[in-house]
Structures are given as structure tokens and as C-alpha cells.
mmCIF file of C-alpha atoms in Angstrom:
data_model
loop_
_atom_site.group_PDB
_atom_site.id
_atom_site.type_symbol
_atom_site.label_atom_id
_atom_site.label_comp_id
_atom_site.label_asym_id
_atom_site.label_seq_id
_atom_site.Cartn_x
_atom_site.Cartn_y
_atom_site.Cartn_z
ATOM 1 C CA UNK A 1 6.230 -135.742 -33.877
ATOM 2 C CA UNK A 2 5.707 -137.699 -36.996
ATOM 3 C CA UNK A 3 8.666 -138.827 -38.573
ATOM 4 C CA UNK A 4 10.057 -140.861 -41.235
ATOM 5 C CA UNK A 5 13.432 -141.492 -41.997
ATOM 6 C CA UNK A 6 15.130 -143.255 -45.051
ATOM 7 C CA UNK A 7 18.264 -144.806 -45.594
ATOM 8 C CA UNK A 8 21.165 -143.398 -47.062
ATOM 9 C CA UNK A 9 21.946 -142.654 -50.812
ATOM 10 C CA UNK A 10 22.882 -145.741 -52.916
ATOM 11 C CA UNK A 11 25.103 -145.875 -56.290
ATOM 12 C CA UNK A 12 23.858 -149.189 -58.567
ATOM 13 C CA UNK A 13 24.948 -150.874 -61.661
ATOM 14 C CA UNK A 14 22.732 -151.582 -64.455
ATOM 15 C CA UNK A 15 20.695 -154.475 -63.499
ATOM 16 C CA UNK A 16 21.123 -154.730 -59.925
ATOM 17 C CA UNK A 17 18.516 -153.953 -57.453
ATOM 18 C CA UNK A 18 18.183 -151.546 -54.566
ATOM 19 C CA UNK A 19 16.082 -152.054 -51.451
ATOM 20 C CA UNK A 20 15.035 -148.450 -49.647
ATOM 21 C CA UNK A 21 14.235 -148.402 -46.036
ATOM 22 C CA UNK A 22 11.758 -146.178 -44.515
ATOM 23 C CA UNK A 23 11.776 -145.588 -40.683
ATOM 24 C CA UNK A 24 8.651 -144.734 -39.286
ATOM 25 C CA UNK A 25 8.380 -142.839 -35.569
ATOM 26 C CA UNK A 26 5.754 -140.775 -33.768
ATOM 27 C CA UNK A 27 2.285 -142.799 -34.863
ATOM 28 C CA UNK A 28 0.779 -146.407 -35.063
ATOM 29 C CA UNK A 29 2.580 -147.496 -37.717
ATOM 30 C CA UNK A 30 -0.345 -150.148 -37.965
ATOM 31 C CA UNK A 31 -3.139 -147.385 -38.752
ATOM 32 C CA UNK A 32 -2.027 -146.067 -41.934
ATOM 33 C CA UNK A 33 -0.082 -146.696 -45.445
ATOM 34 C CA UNK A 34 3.107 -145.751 -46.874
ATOM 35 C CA UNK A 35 3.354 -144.294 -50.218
ATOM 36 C CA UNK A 36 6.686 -144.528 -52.360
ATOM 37 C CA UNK A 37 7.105 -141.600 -54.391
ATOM 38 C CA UNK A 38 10.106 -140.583 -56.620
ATOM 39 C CA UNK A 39 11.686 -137.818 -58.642
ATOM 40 C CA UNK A 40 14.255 -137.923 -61.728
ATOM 41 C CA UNK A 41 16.708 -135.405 -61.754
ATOM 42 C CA UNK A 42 14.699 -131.927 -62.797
ATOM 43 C CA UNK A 43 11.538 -133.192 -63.383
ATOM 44 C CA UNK A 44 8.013 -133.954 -61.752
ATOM 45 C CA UNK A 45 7.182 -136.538 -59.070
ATOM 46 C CA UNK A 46 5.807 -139.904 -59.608
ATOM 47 C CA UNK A 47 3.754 -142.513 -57.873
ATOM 48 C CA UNK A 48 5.168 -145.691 -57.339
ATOM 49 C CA UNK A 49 2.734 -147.620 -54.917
ATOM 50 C CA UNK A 50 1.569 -148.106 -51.298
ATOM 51 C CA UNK A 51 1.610 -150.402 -48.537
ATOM 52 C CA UNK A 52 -0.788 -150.886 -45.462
ATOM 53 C CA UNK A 53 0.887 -150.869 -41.930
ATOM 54 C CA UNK A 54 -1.712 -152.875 -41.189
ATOM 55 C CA UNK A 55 -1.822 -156.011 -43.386
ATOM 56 C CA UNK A 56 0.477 -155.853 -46.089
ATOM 57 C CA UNK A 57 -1.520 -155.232 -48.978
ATOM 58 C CA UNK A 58 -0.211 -153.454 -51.864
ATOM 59 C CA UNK A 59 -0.822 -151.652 -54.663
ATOM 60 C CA UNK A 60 1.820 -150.744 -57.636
ATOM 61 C CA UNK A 61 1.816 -148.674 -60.825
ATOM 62 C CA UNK A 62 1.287 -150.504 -63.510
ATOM 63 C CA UNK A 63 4.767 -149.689 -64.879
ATOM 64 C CA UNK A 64 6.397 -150.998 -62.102
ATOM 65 C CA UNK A 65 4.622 -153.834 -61.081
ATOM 66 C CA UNK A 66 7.166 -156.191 -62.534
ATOM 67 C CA UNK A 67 10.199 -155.119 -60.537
ATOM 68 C CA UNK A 68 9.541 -153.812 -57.641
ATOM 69 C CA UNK A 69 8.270 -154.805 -54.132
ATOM 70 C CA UNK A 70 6.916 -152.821 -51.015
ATOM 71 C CA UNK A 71 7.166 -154.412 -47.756
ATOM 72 C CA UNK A 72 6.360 -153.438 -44.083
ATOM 73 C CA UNK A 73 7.888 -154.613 -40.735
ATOM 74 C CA UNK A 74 5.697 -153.663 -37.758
ATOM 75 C CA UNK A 75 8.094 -154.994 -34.970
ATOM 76 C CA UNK A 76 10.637 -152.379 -36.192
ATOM 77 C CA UNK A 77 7.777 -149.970 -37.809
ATOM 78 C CA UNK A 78 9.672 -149.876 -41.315
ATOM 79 C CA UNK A 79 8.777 -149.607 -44.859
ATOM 80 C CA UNK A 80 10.757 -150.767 -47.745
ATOM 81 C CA UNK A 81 11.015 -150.364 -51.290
ATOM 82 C CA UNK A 82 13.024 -152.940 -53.396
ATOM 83 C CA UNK A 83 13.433 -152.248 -57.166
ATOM 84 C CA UNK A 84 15.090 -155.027 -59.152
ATOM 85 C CA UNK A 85 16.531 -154.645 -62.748
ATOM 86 C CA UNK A 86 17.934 -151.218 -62.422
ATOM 87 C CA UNK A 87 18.316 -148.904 -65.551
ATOM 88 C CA UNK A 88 19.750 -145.222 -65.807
ATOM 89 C CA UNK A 89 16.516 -143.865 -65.845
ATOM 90 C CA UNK A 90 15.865 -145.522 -62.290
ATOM 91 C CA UNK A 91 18.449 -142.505 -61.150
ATOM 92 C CA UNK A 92 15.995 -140.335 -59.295
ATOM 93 C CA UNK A 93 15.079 -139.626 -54.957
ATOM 94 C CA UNK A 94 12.994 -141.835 -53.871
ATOM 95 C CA UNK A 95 10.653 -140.854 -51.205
ATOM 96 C CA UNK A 96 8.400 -142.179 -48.861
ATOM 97 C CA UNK A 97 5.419 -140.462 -47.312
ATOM 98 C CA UNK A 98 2.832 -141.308 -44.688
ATOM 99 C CA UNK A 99 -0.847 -141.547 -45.818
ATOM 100 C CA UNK A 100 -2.760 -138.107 -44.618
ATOM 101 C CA UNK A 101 -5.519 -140.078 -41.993
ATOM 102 C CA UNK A 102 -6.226 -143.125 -41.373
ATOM 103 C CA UNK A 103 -8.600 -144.410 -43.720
ATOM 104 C CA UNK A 104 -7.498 -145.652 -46.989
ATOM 105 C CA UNK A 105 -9.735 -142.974 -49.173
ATOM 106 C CA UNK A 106 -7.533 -140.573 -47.804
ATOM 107 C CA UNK A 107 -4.681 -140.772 -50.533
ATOM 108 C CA UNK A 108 -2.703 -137.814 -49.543
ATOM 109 C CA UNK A 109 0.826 -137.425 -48.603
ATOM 110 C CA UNK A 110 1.538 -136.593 -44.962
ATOM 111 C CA UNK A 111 4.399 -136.451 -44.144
ATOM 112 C CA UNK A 112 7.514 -137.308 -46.379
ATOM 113 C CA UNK A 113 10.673 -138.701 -45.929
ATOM 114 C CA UNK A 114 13.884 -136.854 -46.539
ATOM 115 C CA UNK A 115 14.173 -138.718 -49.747
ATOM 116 C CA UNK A 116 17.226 -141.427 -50.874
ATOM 117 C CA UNK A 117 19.216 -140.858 -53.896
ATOM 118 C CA UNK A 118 19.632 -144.052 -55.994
ATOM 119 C CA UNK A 119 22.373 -143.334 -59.103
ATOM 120 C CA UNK A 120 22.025 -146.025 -61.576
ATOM 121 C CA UNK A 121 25.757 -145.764 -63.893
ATOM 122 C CA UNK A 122 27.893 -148.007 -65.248
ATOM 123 C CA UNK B 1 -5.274 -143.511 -65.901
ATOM 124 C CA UNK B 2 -6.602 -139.699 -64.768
ATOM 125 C CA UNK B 3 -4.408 -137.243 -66.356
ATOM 126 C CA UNK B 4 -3.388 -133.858 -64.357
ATOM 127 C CA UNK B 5 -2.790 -130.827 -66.467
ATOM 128 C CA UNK B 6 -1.334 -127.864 -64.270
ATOM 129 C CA UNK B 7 -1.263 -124.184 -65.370
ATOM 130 C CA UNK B 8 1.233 -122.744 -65.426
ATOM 131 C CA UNK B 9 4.510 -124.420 -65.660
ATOM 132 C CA UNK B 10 5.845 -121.195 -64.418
ATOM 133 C CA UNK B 11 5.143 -118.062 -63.352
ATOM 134 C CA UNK B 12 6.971 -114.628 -62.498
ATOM 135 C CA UNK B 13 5.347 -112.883 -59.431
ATOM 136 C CA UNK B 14 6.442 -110.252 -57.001
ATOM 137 C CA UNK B 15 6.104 -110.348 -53.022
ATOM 138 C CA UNK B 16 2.858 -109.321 -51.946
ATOM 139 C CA UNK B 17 1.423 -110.452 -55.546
ATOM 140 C CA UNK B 18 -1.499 -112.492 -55.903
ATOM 141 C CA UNK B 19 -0.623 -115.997 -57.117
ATOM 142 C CA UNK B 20 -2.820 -118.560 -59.088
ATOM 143 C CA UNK B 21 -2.263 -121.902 -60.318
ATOM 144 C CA UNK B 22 -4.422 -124.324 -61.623
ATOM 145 C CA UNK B 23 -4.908 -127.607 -62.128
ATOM 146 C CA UNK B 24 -7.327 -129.786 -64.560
ATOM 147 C CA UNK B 25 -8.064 -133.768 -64.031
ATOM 148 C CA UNK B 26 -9.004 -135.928 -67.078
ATOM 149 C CA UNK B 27 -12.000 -137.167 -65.140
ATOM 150 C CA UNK B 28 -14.225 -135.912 -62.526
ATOM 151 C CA UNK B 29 -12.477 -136.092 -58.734
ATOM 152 C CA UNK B 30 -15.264 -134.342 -56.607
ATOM 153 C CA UNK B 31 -13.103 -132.784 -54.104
ATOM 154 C CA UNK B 32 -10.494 -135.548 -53.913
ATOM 155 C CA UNK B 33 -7.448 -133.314 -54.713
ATOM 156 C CA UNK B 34 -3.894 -132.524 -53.020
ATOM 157 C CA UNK B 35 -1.802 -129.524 -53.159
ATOM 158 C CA UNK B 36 2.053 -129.443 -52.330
ATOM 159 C CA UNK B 37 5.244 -127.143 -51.809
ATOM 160 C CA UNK B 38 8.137 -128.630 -53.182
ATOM 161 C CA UNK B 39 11.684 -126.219 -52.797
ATOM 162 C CA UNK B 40 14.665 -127.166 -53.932
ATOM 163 C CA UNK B 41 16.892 -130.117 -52.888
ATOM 164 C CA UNK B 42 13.402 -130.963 -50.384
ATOM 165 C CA UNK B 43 10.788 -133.628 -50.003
ATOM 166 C CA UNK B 44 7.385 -132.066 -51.302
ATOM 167 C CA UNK B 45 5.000 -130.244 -48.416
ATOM 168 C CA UNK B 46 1.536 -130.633 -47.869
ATOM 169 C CA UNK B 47 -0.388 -127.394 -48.053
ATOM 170 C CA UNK B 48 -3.839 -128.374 -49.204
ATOM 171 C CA UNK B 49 -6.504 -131.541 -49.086
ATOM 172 C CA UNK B 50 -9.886 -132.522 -50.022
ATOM 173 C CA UNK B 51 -9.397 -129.269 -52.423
ATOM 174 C CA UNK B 52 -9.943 -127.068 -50.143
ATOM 175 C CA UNK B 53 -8.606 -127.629 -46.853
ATOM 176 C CA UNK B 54 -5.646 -125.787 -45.312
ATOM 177 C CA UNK B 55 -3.009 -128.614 -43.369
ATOM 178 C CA UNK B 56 -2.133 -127.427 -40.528
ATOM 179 C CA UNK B 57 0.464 -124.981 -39.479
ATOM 180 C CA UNK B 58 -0.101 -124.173 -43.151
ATOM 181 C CA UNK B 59 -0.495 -120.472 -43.538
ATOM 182 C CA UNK B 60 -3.449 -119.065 -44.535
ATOM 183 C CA UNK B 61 -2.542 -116.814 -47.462
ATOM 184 C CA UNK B 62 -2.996 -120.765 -48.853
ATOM 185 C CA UNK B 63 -5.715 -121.585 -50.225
ATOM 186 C CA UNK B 64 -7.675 -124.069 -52.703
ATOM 187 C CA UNK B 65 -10.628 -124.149 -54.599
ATOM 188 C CA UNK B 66 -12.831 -126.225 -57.335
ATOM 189 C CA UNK B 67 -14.511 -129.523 -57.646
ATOM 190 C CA UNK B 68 -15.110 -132.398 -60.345
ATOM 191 C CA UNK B 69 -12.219 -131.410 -63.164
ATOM 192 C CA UNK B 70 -11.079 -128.071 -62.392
ATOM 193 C CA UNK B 71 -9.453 -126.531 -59.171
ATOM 194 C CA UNK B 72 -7.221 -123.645 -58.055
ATOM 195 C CA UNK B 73 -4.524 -123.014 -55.627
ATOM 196 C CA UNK B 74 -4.029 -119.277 -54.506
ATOM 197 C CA UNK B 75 -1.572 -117.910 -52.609
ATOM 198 C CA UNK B 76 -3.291 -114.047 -51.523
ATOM 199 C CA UNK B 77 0.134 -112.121 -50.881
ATOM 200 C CA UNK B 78 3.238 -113.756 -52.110
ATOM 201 C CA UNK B 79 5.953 -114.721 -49.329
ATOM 202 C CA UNK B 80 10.068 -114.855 -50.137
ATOM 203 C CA UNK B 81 9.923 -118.191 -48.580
ATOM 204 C CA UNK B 82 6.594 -119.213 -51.006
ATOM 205 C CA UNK B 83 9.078 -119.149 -53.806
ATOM 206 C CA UNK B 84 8.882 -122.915 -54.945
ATOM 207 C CA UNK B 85 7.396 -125.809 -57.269
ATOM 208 C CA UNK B 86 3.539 -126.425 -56.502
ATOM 209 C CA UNK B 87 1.895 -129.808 -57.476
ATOM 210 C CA UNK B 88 -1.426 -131.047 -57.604
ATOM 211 C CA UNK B 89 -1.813 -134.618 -56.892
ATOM 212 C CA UNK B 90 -5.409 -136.520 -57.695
ATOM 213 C CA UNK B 91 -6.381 -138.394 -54.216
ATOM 214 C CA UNK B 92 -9.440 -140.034 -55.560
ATOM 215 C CA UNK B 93 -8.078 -143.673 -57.121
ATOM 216 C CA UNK B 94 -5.226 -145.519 -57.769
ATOM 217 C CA UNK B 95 -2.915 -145.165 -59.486
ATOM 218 C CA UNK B 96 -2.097 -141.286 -57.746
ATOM 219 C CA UNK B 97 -0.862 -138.990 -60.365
ATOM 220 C CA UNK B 98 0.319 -135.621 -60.370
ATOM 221 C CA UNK B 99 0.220 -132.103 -62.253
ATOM 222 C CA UNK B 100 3.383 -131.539 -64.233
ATOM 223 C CA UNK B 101 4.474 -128.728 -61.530
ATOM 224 C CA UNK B 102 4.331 -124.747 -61.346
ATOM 225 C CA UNK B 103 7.429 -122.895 -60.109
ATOM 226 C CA UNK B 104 6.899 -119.797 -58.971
ATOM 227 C CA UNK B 105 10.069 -117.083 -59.507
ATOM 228 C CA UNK B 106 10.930 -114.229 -58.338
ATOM 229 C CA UNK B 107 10.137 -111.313 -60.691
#
């Protein structure tokens, strides 16, 4: 079945980066995106950008854009996340998530990753 | 940016209640709209896309309604296990965003 599986949780100083991994299994890795998602402690979930399995390409939030990047392997079929410049509000599970089908207008979330706790503290 | 106002943050319900929550974008989506499960200490579950249509091996008390700003997630007869956040997530353009969440409780 569909799976993908992330890396273990990470503790990070303030202003060091973090790279999340993202193993994918059980599809053509090539045929559809990954979306990073994540979640602060209590509160709501929020998007953080996608990659295509195919090519590359990428799209961020706007609030992110300067410190972070997505990238995809295909030989291993692995997605990764790399935020740089860490704060204590960067404490939050980060997720990963398949794109629903295989064309790019379909921007739902199907199916997630377990999720990787990054702690940002001092 | 579109904007996604969910209603309400929280509700108390019984099992075998009727359960609605809904969810308003700042700008018109057509149908482009995601529903999701989210329980505690676990990634968020896809229940509903394209508004209205049930993922599979999604149960079918589930279901979703509305087009252009204003849609609706139902859940016919409340389930113990259907105790959880819901989110609404606009599919239609980048950047994604997503409702504020409704947790249903256990009255």
C-alpha cells in the first residue's frame, strides 16, 4: 500500500537548520507531488510547499520562501524538507503527504506521513 | 491569500447525533475543497474531496456539501471513534490553506 515514512524526531538550536526526510513506497514516486505540512504544538495545520516527483519544481509559502528548501530523490523515491535559521516557533510536526491523483489540480492530501517532531530550544 | 473560516471551533455532540461543520472561503473555490480527520497525537485523514466526494474506505455517515464560498461536512450518526479535529483545506490554488479546525467532544 501507499506509504510514506519520515525520519525521526530532531532537537535544534536557535539558528541551525533541520533537513526532514520523507520515504516514499507503494506508487510511482515520479507521478505525483509531495506536500510539507506542519503543526505547532495545539494549534491548526499549515502549508509549507510542494514538490513534483517528477521534475523538481517547487512551490513555497510566501513566509517561508527564504529558508527553506524541498527536494526529491527518485533513485531512492525520497522527499526532503530543509529549514535553515531555526527559531522557537519552528517547534512544531512536520508532515509530509502525497498529492490525492496524479494531476497537479488535484491539491489534496493523500496520504500523510507519521509526522517528525523538530524542538527548536536553547 | 484565500482565507478559511470554519464553524465551529468546537462542538459537544452525543453518539448517534447529527454533526455539522462548516466551512467559508474568502473567494469562490467551485468545488475545489478538502475535508480531514485529525485525532490526537496523528497525521490528519482524508475523508472528503472535490467537496463532495467520500475517499475511500471512508465511511459513509461522511459526507460533504457546497460550492463557490460555502460548504458543509456532516457526519449523519456520530461514531466513538469520530471523536476528533475536522479541517477544511482549499484545493483550488496555491498557497493551500486551511480552516482553523472543529473538535468534536463528547457530550
Amino acid at each position: 500500500q501507499v506509504q510514506l515514512l519520515q525520519s525521526g524526531a530532531e532537537v535544534k538550536k536557535p539558528g541551525a537548520s533541520v533537513k526532514v526526510s520523507c520515504k516514499a513506497s507503494g506508487y510511482t514516486f515520479t507521478n505525483y507531488g509531495i506536500f510539507w505540512v506542519r503543526q505547532a504544538p495545539g494549534q491548526g495545520l499549515e502549508w509549507m510547499g510542494w514538490i513534483s516527483g517528477y521534475n523538481g519544481n517547487t512551490k513555497y509559502a510566501e513566509r517561508f520562501q527564504a529558508r527553506v528548501t524541498m527536494t526529491a530523490d527518485t533513485s531512492t523515491t525520497t522527499a526532503y524538507m530543509e529549514l535553515r535559521n531555526l527559531r522557537s516557533d519552528d517547534t512544531a510536526v512536520y508532515y509530509c503527504a502525497r498529492s490525492g491523483q496524479t494531476s497537479l489540480a488535484a491539491k489534496w492530501l493523500d496520504p500523510w506521513g507519521q509526522g517528525t517532531l523538530v524542538t527548536v530550544s536553547s | 491569500d484565500i482565507q478559511m473560516t470554519q464553524s465551529p471551533s468546537s462542538v459537544s455532540a452525543s453518539v448517534g447525533d447529527r454533526v455539522t461543520i462548516s466551512c467559508r472561503a474568502s473567494h469562490g473555490l467551485g468545488t475545489s475543497l478538502a475535508w480531514y480527520q485529525q485525532k490526537p497525537g496523528k497525521a490528519p485523514n482524508l475523508l472528503i474531496f472535490g467537496a463532495s466526494n467520500l475517499q475511500s474506505g471512508v465511511p459513509s455517515r461522511f459526507s460533504g456539501s457546497g460550492s463557490g464560498t460555502d460548504f458543509t461536512l456532516t457526519i449523519s450518526s456520530l461514531q466513538p471513534e469520530d471523536f476528533a479535529t475536522y479541517y477544511c483545506q482549499q484545493t483550488n490554488t496555491f498557497p493551500l490553506t486551511f480552516g482553523g479546525g472543529s473538535r468534536v467532544e463528547i457530550k
